[in-house]
């Protein structure tokens, strides 16, 4: 493999210098050392800083337009929370454990709450598909998403932008970086604020809802006393005071016509989430071939979320109080030797997680509540080594061992209509533990400098546990076991015609045992996680980039996916009328995802550089619940976005971003309790945002 000798992953530049007249190459650190994207033997999509800016990519949700077989809901009950699906594997409930690991630099974000970081100063984004446990501290059975931020250095970098748009949208992004003591101490600070009015009308209150109000700040400090050692500290804070998503009813009240932008909920629902974190990093290089790294982080968030699920005046809602804190410690050693390139490490994760739940179903005169407290400890050792047997052939061997324990404390309450506690109906304190060994074997062959093939086998692991929002003793004591995945992947990465064309293709198959599934239990009016016996996902991914001229760049991505349960007896309706789940599709696993992007640098007889860009996104229907109820499917979607950018000089840029150009309205999520409540969420309408940016 073509690799650099510097094993410090965090110090890698986001983009290599563009190859004149061809496709830009990107240097990534997905394998914990700097490698060219085309020399990295796994399915990875990488976006550098320039492409992020050209297509106004600011958060994980925007990645759906470029990554095949990636599923993210465009609207979630809380604007700052996000669930992920990758190759048919993913998380369907925000409080649950994620199967896609998200990192900001080297810091792991353990929960889906407070994850939509929209921070300037992003150097690149890397999306890794498939299990990643042999290289990363926290096990990731479906894949990983890494947001890599710029490192402050001797160069002064100052940026500021102001954006305005329809729905009274206003955004400001700011970034400042530079030296405090030349060659020794460097610092940066980045901040963002976003707000806009809602695009859904509440016919009961006469006001617009689903508004946005988010702010975040991040600071970094680097101290480099010598070439051998480096210290770094990062701190961040995020605040969300947006509306909780307002649902649209499946059946409108008498006298009203259905409108996907009208709700009838009362009263207004708000999100109150505060999240913060601090991390420290020490890098020691005893020699040019060996790097030792220590990564310590502490993160926490707390908040209150109120979700009204049916869009009607009657109360059918869940009120959540969340409080979470986590501590991680990772030690990592990388060695670049003539006969082996090694990365190995040890990882510790501790989490305290509290969820308080109050459920109100006015139509049934049902008011219940519960509290769940989860304490988790996870210990792991991992390692991966690349052995170059010849100049063209490389073999990869890796392994991970994980020991995880979980202690759960739950209480249930009877509430009155004012949601005050009337009595306690149960308390319970179960616990669980698991050990897992997950290996990886891979082979890579470089036929020419422009053509590489690879194949790999790896295993992933997701720990078992308990349903945190249980409101009955029966559900609280329903333990679910671990989920294991055996992943097979093969791919071809190629550049053609003097780098004018790039084609990357991957085929994969995931075989799952103990698939964790969130199933609604009608007798308890609550969802609980169960284990389906077996399932599989398989598919193909194609990514293409073409540069037919120096002024035109075209990119495309297509993903095909088939995801089915194969052995899931007694899945639904037990004990009265058990039904098998065999042959049913996995949730949020659309069969097709596709996108096309294009940019044209328009030649104009004026100073500066003007470009126009556009993208088309397609996603086929996706199942909304394990029973494949057609009423709760996420509809197939087609979206067109357009962008224009005029770089007046090295300092000033003006741009416009037009999303959902055709103003399509598609249902993307539905909540349904048969005979009780049903509500749905729709994608955002057409939006436009004009930006003025200044770079020093």
XYZ file of C-alpha atoms in Angstrom:
696
model
C 0.000 0.000 0.000
C 1.097 3.548 -0.700
C 1.402 5.041 2.788
C 3.213 7.860 4.487
C 5.553 7.238 7.358
C 3.692 9.528 9.757
C 1.337 7.419 11.834
C -0.387 10.367 13.458
C -3.883 10.052 12.027
C -5.119 13.377 13.342
C -2.416 15.354 11.616
C -3.250 14.171 8.107
C -4.123 16.835 5.577
C -7.661 16.677 4.278
C -6.842 16.725 0.605
C -3.753 15.958 -1.354
C -2.758 18.499 -3.933
C -5.061 18.123 -6.915
C -3.671 16.215 -9.828
C -3.627 18.700 -12.688
C -6.317 17.957 -15.215
C -7.742 14.978 -13.312
C -9.654 13.726 -10.308
C -8.535 15.154 -7.002
C -7.070 12.617 -4.621
C -7.862 12.736 -0.929
C -5.568 11.595 1.859
C -7.602 9.800 4.542
C -6.799 8.352 7.948
C -9.529 5.705 8.041
C -6.910 3.014 8.755
C -5.297 5.172 11.486
C -2.467 6.255 9.196
C -2.321 8.455 6.144
C -3.239 6.649 2.930
C -4.584 7.729 -0.408
C -8.304 7.081 -0.782
C -7.544 4.821 -3.757
C -4.990 2.796 -1.793
C -7.306 2.148 1.172
C -8.701 -1.426 1.035
C -12.230 -0.828 2.240
C -15.433 0.873 1.103
C -14.999 4.488 2.117
C -16.466 7.765 0.903
C -14.359 10.828 1.676
C -15.280 14.473 1.179
C -12.593 17.142 1.368
C -13.014 20.729 2.458
C -13.555 22.146 -1.035
C -16.345 19.712 -1.902
C -18.021 20.268 1.459
C -18.143 23.988 0.721
C -19.254 23.686 -2.923
C -22.295 21.575 -2.035
C -23.088 23.312 1.255
C -22.487 20.093 3.237
C -22.755 21.051 6.904
C -24.022 18.033 8.826
C -24.310 14.265 8.668
C -27.782 14.533 7.141
C -26.296 16.060 3.984
C -24.176 12.939 3.398
C -27.174 11.046 1.993
C -26.604 12.868 -1.280
C -23.231 11.219 -1.900
C -22.853 7.970 0.122
C -24.441 4.788 -1.287
C -26.489 2.603 1.067
C -26.489 5.257 3.795
C -29.879 5.984 5.376
C -30.601 8.984 7.588
C -34.015 10.383 8.378
C -34.316 13.917 6.997
C -36.547 14.910 9.921
C -36.249 13.446 13.417
C -38.329 14.086 16.548
C -35.472 16.223 17.909
C -33.543 18.386 15.386
C -30.197 17.678 17.059
C -30.611 13.900 17.223
C -29.898 11.522 14.380
C -30.210 7.779 13.817
C -28.118 6.048 11.153
C -28.508 3.060 8.875
C -25.689 1.652 6.756
C -25.979 -1.348 4.439
C -29.275 -2.263 6.097
C -27.850 -2.233 9.625
C -28.778 0.605 11.891
C -30.540 2.134 14.803
C -34.296 2.776 14.702
C -34.789 4.349 18.136
C -32.848 7.387 19.374
C -32.186 6.126 22.946
C -30.812 2.778 21.718
C -27.167 1.835 21.154
C -25.868 3.012 17.770
C -24.509 0.473 15.285
C -22.810 3.232 13.279
C -20.062 4.870 15.357
C -19.701 8.645 14.989
C -16.428 10.408 15.782
C -15.401 14.041 15.979
C -11.652 13.745 15.440
C -10.700 10.943 17.861
C -13.681 11.422 20.195
C -16.496 8.877 20.130
C -20.094 10.147 20.425
C -21.962 7.339 22.222
C -25.589 8.384 21.688
C -27.694 9.786 18.848
C -28.806 12.811 20.860
C -26.871 16.040 20.212
C -24.997 14.649 17.212
C -25.756 17.053 14.345
C -22.578 19.072 14.717
C -22.636 21.945 12.236
C -19.230 23.419 13.006
C -16.956 25.358 10.635
C -13.382 24.221 10.357
C -14.181 20.696 9.129
C -11.223 19.409 7.113
C -12.909 16.324 5.723
C -15.571 13.705 6.362
C -14.913 9.980 6.060
C -17.719 7.406 5.882
C -16.459 3.842 6.446
C -18.824 0.989 5.621
C -18.545 -2.369 7.381
C -17.305 -3.424 10.867
C -14.426 -1.286 12.165
C -13.611 -2.854 15.533
C -9.974 -3.789 14.803
C -8.908 -0.161 14.344
C -11.269 1.911 16.484
C -11.760 2.130 20.209
C -15.518 1.576 20.309
C -16.833 -1.350 18.335
C -18.838 -0.385 15.236
C -20.701 -3.303 13.666
C -22.221 -1.396 10.714
C -19.621 1.295 10.014
C -18.245 4.613 11.182
C -18.528 8.297 10.289
C -15.544 10.530 11.094
C -15.674 14.316 11.117
C -12.039 15.485 11.026
C -11.484 19.110 12.019
C -8.634 21.424 11.066
C -5.604 21.512 13.346
C -4.352 24.997 14.340
C -0.786 25.756 13.253
C 1.466 28.720 12.411
C -0.870 29.979 9.682
C -3.508 32.505 10.690
C -6.881 31.334 9.383
C -9.895 33.571 9.971
C -13.314 32.974 8.418
C -16.755 34.417 8.949
C -20.013 33.942 7.091
C -23.588 35.193 7.358
C -26.521 33.455 5.676
C -30.171 34.433 5.235
C -33.023 32.588 3.565
C -36.724 31.898 3.394
C -38.650 31.024 6.548
C -36.612 33.877 8.081
C -33.563 31.630 8.173
C -30.389 33.103 9.631
C -27.014 31.413 10.097
C -23.563 32.560 11.065
C -20.382 30.445 10.979
C -17.086 31.715 12.365
C -13.605 30.248 12.658
C -10.289 31.632 13.935
C -7.002 29.755 14.109
C -3.368 30.651 14.553
C -0.234 30.591 16.712
C -0.026 31.832 20.286
C 3.686 31.088 20.493
C 5.248 30.465 17.093
C 6.127 26.812 16.452
C 4.997 25.833 19.977
C 1.445 26.754 20.975
C -1.536 27.018 18.619
C -5.248 27.578 19.145
C -8.527 27.716 17.240
C -12.147 28.529 18.013
C -15.211 27.832 15.891
C -18.822 28.825 16.446
C -22.167 28.558 14.705
C -25.708 29.772 15.243
C -28.710 28.639 13.172
C -32.318 29.700 13.370
C -35.404 29.737 11.170
C -39.168 29.844 11.511
C -41.231 26.702 11.212
C -42.624 25.401 7.935
C -45.639 23.595 9.469
C -48.811 25.512 10.368
C -50.668 24.691 13.580
C -54.360 25.190 12.799
C -55.257 25.148 16.511
C -52.851 27.822 17.746
C -52.600 29.778 14.495
C -48.794 29.706 14.608
C -46.056 28.047 12.573
C -44.143 25.233 14.266
C -41.070 23.068 13.611
C -38.767 26.045 14.031
C -34.994 25.773 14.493
C -32.766 27.365 17.148
C -29.291 25.835 17.577
C -25.899 27.128 18.675
C -22.515 25.465 19.131
C -18.920 26.411 19.906
C -15.680 24.427 19.751
C -12.157 25.326 20.845
C -8.814 23.552 20.288
C -5.394 24.087 21.850
C -2.131 22.429 20.686
C 1.216 22.479 22.463
C 4.221 21.091 20.556
C 7.312 21.360 22.790
C 9.424 19.183 20.455
C 9.263 17.057 17.347
C 8.700 13.987 19.502
C 5.764 14.988 21.683
C 2.540 16.907 21.262
C -0.344 17.776 23.594
C -3.845 18.775 22.564
C -7.119 19.638 24.250
C -10.532 20.236 22.703
C -13.735 21.500 24.314
C -17.181 21.975 22.796
C -20.719 22.981 23.761
C -23.995 22.586 21.869
C -27.400 24.094 22.681
C -30.726 23.201 21.036
C -33.972 25.063 21.726
C -35.806 24.086 18.563
C -39.329 22.778 18.293
C -39.762 19.063 18.729
C -41.106 17.734 15.430
C -44.841 18.315 15.055
C -46.623 15.381 13.470
C -49.332 15.560 10.817
C -52.388 13.357 11.488
C -53.202 10.405 9.287
C -56.874 11.394 9.485
C -57.650 15.108 9.803
C -60.277 16.470 12.219
C -63.821 16.979 10.860
C -64.111 20.099 8.697
C -60.444 20.183 7.647
C -58.791 18.974 4.459
C -55.549 17.036 4.617
C -52.418 19.138 4.223
C -48.927 17.691 4.876
C -47.840 21.081 6.235
C -50.679 21.446 8.787
C -50.846 20.003 12.302
C -53.464 20.227 15.043
C -51.320 19.541 18.092
C -51.582 21.485 21.323
C -49.662 22.845 23.080
C -46.378 23.779 21.415
C -43.546 21.290 22.019
C -39.937 22.370 22.527
C -36.583 20.632 22.655
C -34.205 21.543 25.483
C -30.856 19.835 24.960
C -27.459 20.928 26.241
C -24.381 18.900 25.353
C -20.737 19.448 26.091
C -17.470 17.610 26.068
C -13.755 17.885 26.641
C -10.988 15.669 25.288
C -7.231 15.476 25.687
C -4.658 13.958 23.382
C -0.987 13.148 23.884
C 1.135 12.030 20.936
C 4.638 10.686 21.517
C 6.990 9.668 18.709
C 9.971 7.777 20.168
C 11.212 7.294 16.596
C 10.162 8.135 13.086
C 8.530 4.727 12.715
C 6.607 4.479 15.992
C 3.826 6.652 17.415
C 2.152 6.283 20.800
C -1.087 8.102 21.436
C -3.331 8.635 24.465
C -6.893 9.891 23.936
C -9.062 10.819 26.914
C -12.563 12.246 26.612
C -15.525 13.093 28.786
C -18.915 13.911 27.265
C -22.327 14.687 28.698
C -25.751 15.876 27.657
C -29.095 16.445 29.304
C -32.433 17.550 28.017
C -36.192 17.362 27.854
C -38.077 16.291 24.743
C -41.836 16.222 24.256
C -43.195 14.260 21.293
C -46.882 14.419 20.320
C -47.358 11.527 17.913
C -50.774 11.872 16.279
C -50.939 15.548 15.247
C -54.374 15.953 16.866
C -55.644 17.999 19.832
C -56.081 14.888 21.963
C -52.948 13.990 23.869
C -50.948 11.040 22.494
C -47.455 11.900 23.578
C -44.209 10.764 25.124
C -42.221 13.112 27.354
C -38.565 12.216 27.794
C -36.017 13.463 30.287
C -32.486 12.390 29.367
C -29.211 12.704 31.250
C -26.040 11.021 30.023
C -22.328 11.131 30.730
C -19.493 9.021 29.393
C -15.759 8.647 29.924
C -13.411 7.037 27.409
C -9.723 6.284 27.578
C -7.776 4.902 24.653
C -4.108 4.042 24.238
C -2.876 3.443 20.735
C 0.439 2.346 19.230
C 1.290 2.576 15.535
C 4.444 1.234 13.952
C 5.546 1.487 10.328
C 8.194 -1.177 9.856
C 9.645 -2.453 6.578
C 7.865 -5.803 6.982
C 4.702 -4.709 8.820
C 2.473 -1.725 9.455
C 0.796 -2.173 12.838
C -1.919 -0.381 14.773
C -2.909 -1.713 18.180
C -4.603 -0.298 21.216
C -6.614 -0.647 24.409
C -9.951 1.055 25.058
C -12.129 1.703 28.107
C -15.668 3.086 28.003
C -17.861 4.011 30.982
C -21.358 5.426 30.682
C -24.160 6.551 32.973
C -27.413 6.920 31.057
C -30.782 8.012 32.477
C -34.108 8.197 30.664
C -37.315 9.271 32.355
C -40.467 8.506 30.374
C -44.037 9.756 30.700
C -46.586 8.364 28.245
C -50.013 9.915 27.805
C -52.755 8.326 25.666
C -55.846 10.401 26.320
C -58.116 8.255 24.134
C -57.429 5.239 26.382
C -57.222 7.234 29.623
C -53.750 5.694 29.975
C -51.005 7.606 31.797
C -47.855 5.686 32.654
C -44.271 6.530 33.437
C -40.940 4.967 34.112
C -37.293 5.607 34.805
C -34.378 3.658 33.414
C -30.799 3.965 34.609
C -28.096 2.141 32.697
C -24.485 1.858 33.816
C -22.139 0.361 31.236
C -18.468 -0.580 31.346
C -16.604 -1.852 28.315
C -12.986 -2.976 28.024
C -11.355 -3.853 24.722
C -8.009 -4.583 23.137
C -7.638 -4.443 19.383
C -5.039 -4.578 16.664
C -4.525 -4.744 12.934
C -1.379 -5.391 10.930
C -0.637 -5.081 7.216
C 2.035 -7.401 5.838
C 3.449 -6.432 2.403
C 4.386 -9.836 1.006
C 5.488 -8.270 -2.287
C 5.467 -4.764 -3.729
C 1.939 -5.466 -4.991
C 0.431 -7.949 -2.522
C -0.539 -7.058 1.054
C -2.250 -9.274 3.630
C -4.137 -7.804 6.600
C -4.771 -9.577 9.920
C -6.712 -8.042 12.786
C -8.580 -8.962 15.953
C -10.534 -7.425 18.800
C -11.561 -8.726 22.217
C -14.346 -6.953 24.116
C -15.692 -7.457 27.639
C -18.829 -5.504 28.470
C -21.040 -5.330 31.571
C -24.347 -3.544 32.040
C -26.321 -2.793 35.172
C -29.908 -1.640 34.749
C -32.221 -0.073 37.313
C -35.830 0.544 36.343
C -38.950 1.856 38.049
C -42.521 2.194 36.781
C -45.213 4.647 37.812
C -48.920 5.239 37.525
C -49.607 8.877 36.555
C -52.648 11.125 36.619
C -53.759 13.175 33.562
C -51.506 16.012 34.760
C -48.629 13.483 34.532
C -47.919 13.603 38.253
C -46.796 10.352 39.909
C -49.649 8.633 41.737
C -47.936 5.401 42.713
C -44.981 3.146 41.966
C -45.933 -0.175 40.390
C -42.520 -1.865 40.056
C -38.783 -1.624 40.575
C -36.181 -4.001 39.173
C -32.388 -4.198 38.859
C -31.240 -6.772 36.279
C -27.722 -6.950 34.875
C -25.950 -8.548 31.936
C -22.489 -9.101 30.516
C -20.844 -10.345 27.347
C -17.465 -11.236 25.868
C -16.705 -11.054 22.181
C -13.829 -11.943 19.875
C -14.080 -10.338 16.423
C -11.343 -11.019 13.852
C -10.542 -9.535 10.453
C -8.687 -11.002 7.473
C -7.994 -9.076 4.281
C -5.983 -9.186 1.093
C -5.062 -6.354 -1.270
C -3.400 -6.497 -4.676
C -2.144 -3.446 -6.590
C -2.158 -4.472 -10.250
C -0.928 -1.069 -11.438
C -0.536 2.323 -9.737
C -4.097 3.043 -10.921
C -5.824 -0.289 -10.245
C -6.256 -2.014 -6.894
C -8.450 -4.906 -5.771
C -9.195 -6.124 -2.255
C -11.270 -8.627 -0.301
C -11.940 -8.993 3.418
C -13.793 -10.926 6.079
C -14.571 -9.348 9.450
C -16.925 -9.697 12.388
C -18.860 -7.090 14.321
C -20.482 -7.147 17.745
C -23.269 -5.194 19.438
C -23.784 -5.781 23.166
C -27.132 -6.845 24.583
C -29.062 -5.041 27.279
C -32.501 -3.833 28.321
C -35.231 -1.560 26.984
C -34.623 1.782 28.676
C -38.153 3.137 28.315
C -39.999 0.220 29.899
C -43.121 1.160 31.881
C -43.921 -2.361 33.119
C -41.922 -4.923 35.071
C -42.398 -7.501 32.323
C -40.813 -5.297 29.674
C -38.089 -4.003 32.001
C -36.893 -7.564 32.643
C -36.925 -8.567 28.969
C -33.204 -8.816 28.318
C -32.017 -8.927 24.730
C -28.801 -10.644 23.750
C -25.823 -9.536 21.669
C -26.008 -9.019 17.927
C -23.198 -10.438 15.825
C -22.434 -9.822 12.162
C -20.107 -11.660 9.800
C -19.156 -9.279 6.984
C -17.757 -10.224 3.580
C -16.566 -7.530 1.175
C -14.644 -7.292 -2.101
C -13.879 -4.247 -4.185
C -12.085 -2.692 -7.132
C -10.661 0.851 -7.104
C -9.456 2.250 -10.416
C -8.407 5.480 -12.129
C -8.645 5.704 -15.921
C -7.596 8.011 -18.771
C -4.876 9.931 -16.929
C -7.116 10.254 -13.867
C -9.996 11.745 -15.826
C -12.277 8.951 -14.594
C -12.447 7.117 -11.265
C -14.574 4.049 -10.561
C -14.829 2.369 -7.171
C -17.065 -0.653 -6.756
C -17.752 -2.853 -3.714
C -19.871 -5.962 -3.199
C -20.782 -7.136 0.290
C -22.768 -9.593 2.350
C -23.547 -9.329 6.067
C -24.831 -12.381 7.968
C -26.466 -11.504 11.272
C -27.136 -13.616 14.326
C -29.318 -12.272 17.127
C -30.376 -9.202 15.127
C -31.628 -6.610 17.624
C -35.091 -5.351 16.641
C -37.354 -2.790 18.309
C -40.865 -4.324 18.324
C -44.076 -2.653 19.516
C -45.852 -4.626 22.259
C -49.553 -3.664 22.077
C -50.438 -5.216 25.437
C -47.980 -2.829 27.128
C -48.298 0.103 24.676
C -44.511 0.324 24.456
C -41.664 -0.818 22.201
C -39.034 -3.274 23.409
C -35.880 -4.669 21.835
C -35.892 -8.348 20.906
C -33.473 -10.658 19.105
C -34.408 -11.977 15.692
C -32.620 -15.261 15.181
C -30.999 -14.615 11.808
C -30.940 -12.072 8.988
C -28.754 -10.988 6.118
C -28.006 -7.945 4.006
C -26.193 -7.988 0.680
C -25.599 -5.522 -2.104
C -23.420 -3.594 -4.492
C -22.037 -0.036 -4.339
C -20.649 1.989 -7.227
C -18.989 5.407 -6.926
C -17.859 7.285 -10.044
C -16.023 10.578 -10.506
C -15.318 12.086 -13.925
C -13.432 15.232 -14.934
C -14.079 15.527 -18.690
C -12.626 19.054 -18.739
C -10.785 21.215 -16.245
C -14.035 23.133 -15.666
C -16.476 20.229 -15.255
C -16.618 17.618 -12.476
C -19.260 14.890 -12.329
C -19.802 12.379 -9.525
C -22.313 9.616 -9.049
C -23.122 6.915 -6.512
C -25.483 3.946 -6.708
C -26.264 1.455 -3.980
C -28.320 -1.734 -4.274
C -29.377 -3.501 -1.079
C -31.356 -6.603 -0.194
C -32.007 -7.063 3.530
C -34.193 -9.874 4.901
C -34.937 -11.827 8.066
C -34.318 -15.533 7.460
C -35.078 -17.221 10.776
C -37.369 -15.285 13.098
C -40.124 -17.550 14.430
C -42.825 -16.181 16.728
C -41.971 -12.619 15.795
C -45.349 -10.931 16.264
C -48.692 -11.371 17.991
C -47.604 -13.933 20.577
C -48.910 -15.673 22.524
C -52.417 -15.319 21.058
C -51.603 -15.536 17.331
C -47.895 -15.903 16.672
C -46.568 -14.877 13.255
C -43.182 -15.568 11.749
C -40.927 -12.772 10.574
C -39.123 -14.902 7.982
C -38.729 -13.119 4.648
C -39.624 -9.673 5.961
C -37.439 -6.699 5.054
C -35.219 -4.980 7.600
C -36.285 -1.535 8.768
C -34.878 1.546 7.002
C -33.054 -0.519 4.377
C -34.158 0.916 1.003
C -33.408 -1.337 -1.950
C -31.949 1.502 -4.041
C -30.071 4.683 -3.262
C -28.611 6.838 -6.030
C -27.186 10.303 -6.518
C -25.604 12.415 -9.242
C -23.581 15.584 -8.688
C -22.094 18.040 -11.138
C -20.096 21.267 -11.031
C -19.305 23.687 -13.848
C -16.763 26.472 -13.414
C -18.266 29.048 -15.729
C -15.802 31.127 -17.785
C -16.725 34.789 -17.358
C -14.962 37.974 -18.546
C -14.823 39.311 -14.978
C -12.412 38.818 -12.073
C -12.934 35.917 -9.739
C -14.358 32.432 -10.186
C -18.018 31.550 -10.703
C -19.385 28.013 -10.494
C -22.788 26.366 -10.544
C -23.510 22.944 -9.082
C -26.429 20.595 -8.830
C -27.314 17.237 -7.368
C -30.084 14.693 -7.696
C -30.880 12.179 -4.954
C -33.081 9.094 -5.126
C -34.094 6.627 -2.462
C -36.615 3.814 -2.861
C -39.256 2.974 -0.252
C -38.077 1.867 3.189
C -39.945 -0.155 5.782
C -40.925 1.755 8.902
C -41.460 -1.153 11.293
C -40.336 -4.796 11.551
C -43.788 -6.101 10.568
C -43.466 -4.296 7.200
C -46.806 -2.536 7.711
C -47.394 -0.667 4.410
C -49.053 2.197 6.298
C -45.772 3.165 7.947
C -43.409 2.919 4.988
C -41.089 5.811 4.216
C -42.018 6.844 0.692
C -39.657 6.773 -2.273
C -38.049 10.177 -2.694
C -36.531 12.264 -5.487
C -34.773 15.505 -4.564
C -32.992 18.094 -6.664
C -30.656 20.665 -5.099
C -28.865 23.543 -6.834
C -25.906 25.715 -5.793
C -24.145 28.789 -7.144
C -20.850 30.230 -5.897
C -18.950 33.354 -6.881
C -15.478 33.715 -5.419
C -14.798 37.405 -5.956
C -11.201 37.192 -4.745
C -9.157 35.294 -2.173
C -11.181 36.871 0.622
C -14.837 37.273 -0.366
C -17.280 34.620 -1.605
C -21.023 34.854 -2.171
C -23.132 31.750 -2.678
C -26.676 30.444 -2.850
C -28.059 27.013 -1.927
C -31.487 25.889 -3.149
C -32.676 22.608 -1.647
C -35.668 20.542 -2.744
C -35.906 22.574 -5.933
C -39.150 20.920 -7.077
C -40.738 21.318 -3.614
C -41.546 17.614 -3.261
C -43.457 16.415 -0.227
C -42.716 12.846 0.875
C -43.597 11.006 4.050
C -40.361 9.999 5.723
C -41.561 8.694 9.088
C -44.757 7.453 10.673
C -45.743 6.471 14.203
C -48.711 4.156 14.577
C -50.441 2.415 17.476
C -53.322 0.515 15.856
C -56.663 1.848 17.018
C -55.025 4.439 19.261
C -52.869 6.996 17.457
C -51.154 7.576 14.116
C -49.030 10.506 12.982
C -46.527 11.189 10.226
C -43.581 13.436 9.391
C -42.764 14.912 5.988
C -39.527 16.153 4.488
C -38.649 19.869 4.599
C -40.091 22.045 1.798
C -38.074 24.042 -0.717
C -35.546 26.266 1.025
C -33.064 28.841 -0.216
C -30.057 30.221 1.635
C -27.821 33.106 0.528
C -24.365 33.356 2.094
C -21.684 36.028 2.275
C -18.339 34.634 3.450
C -15.054 36.335 4.282
C -11.747 34.452 4.564
C -8.657 36.175 5.881
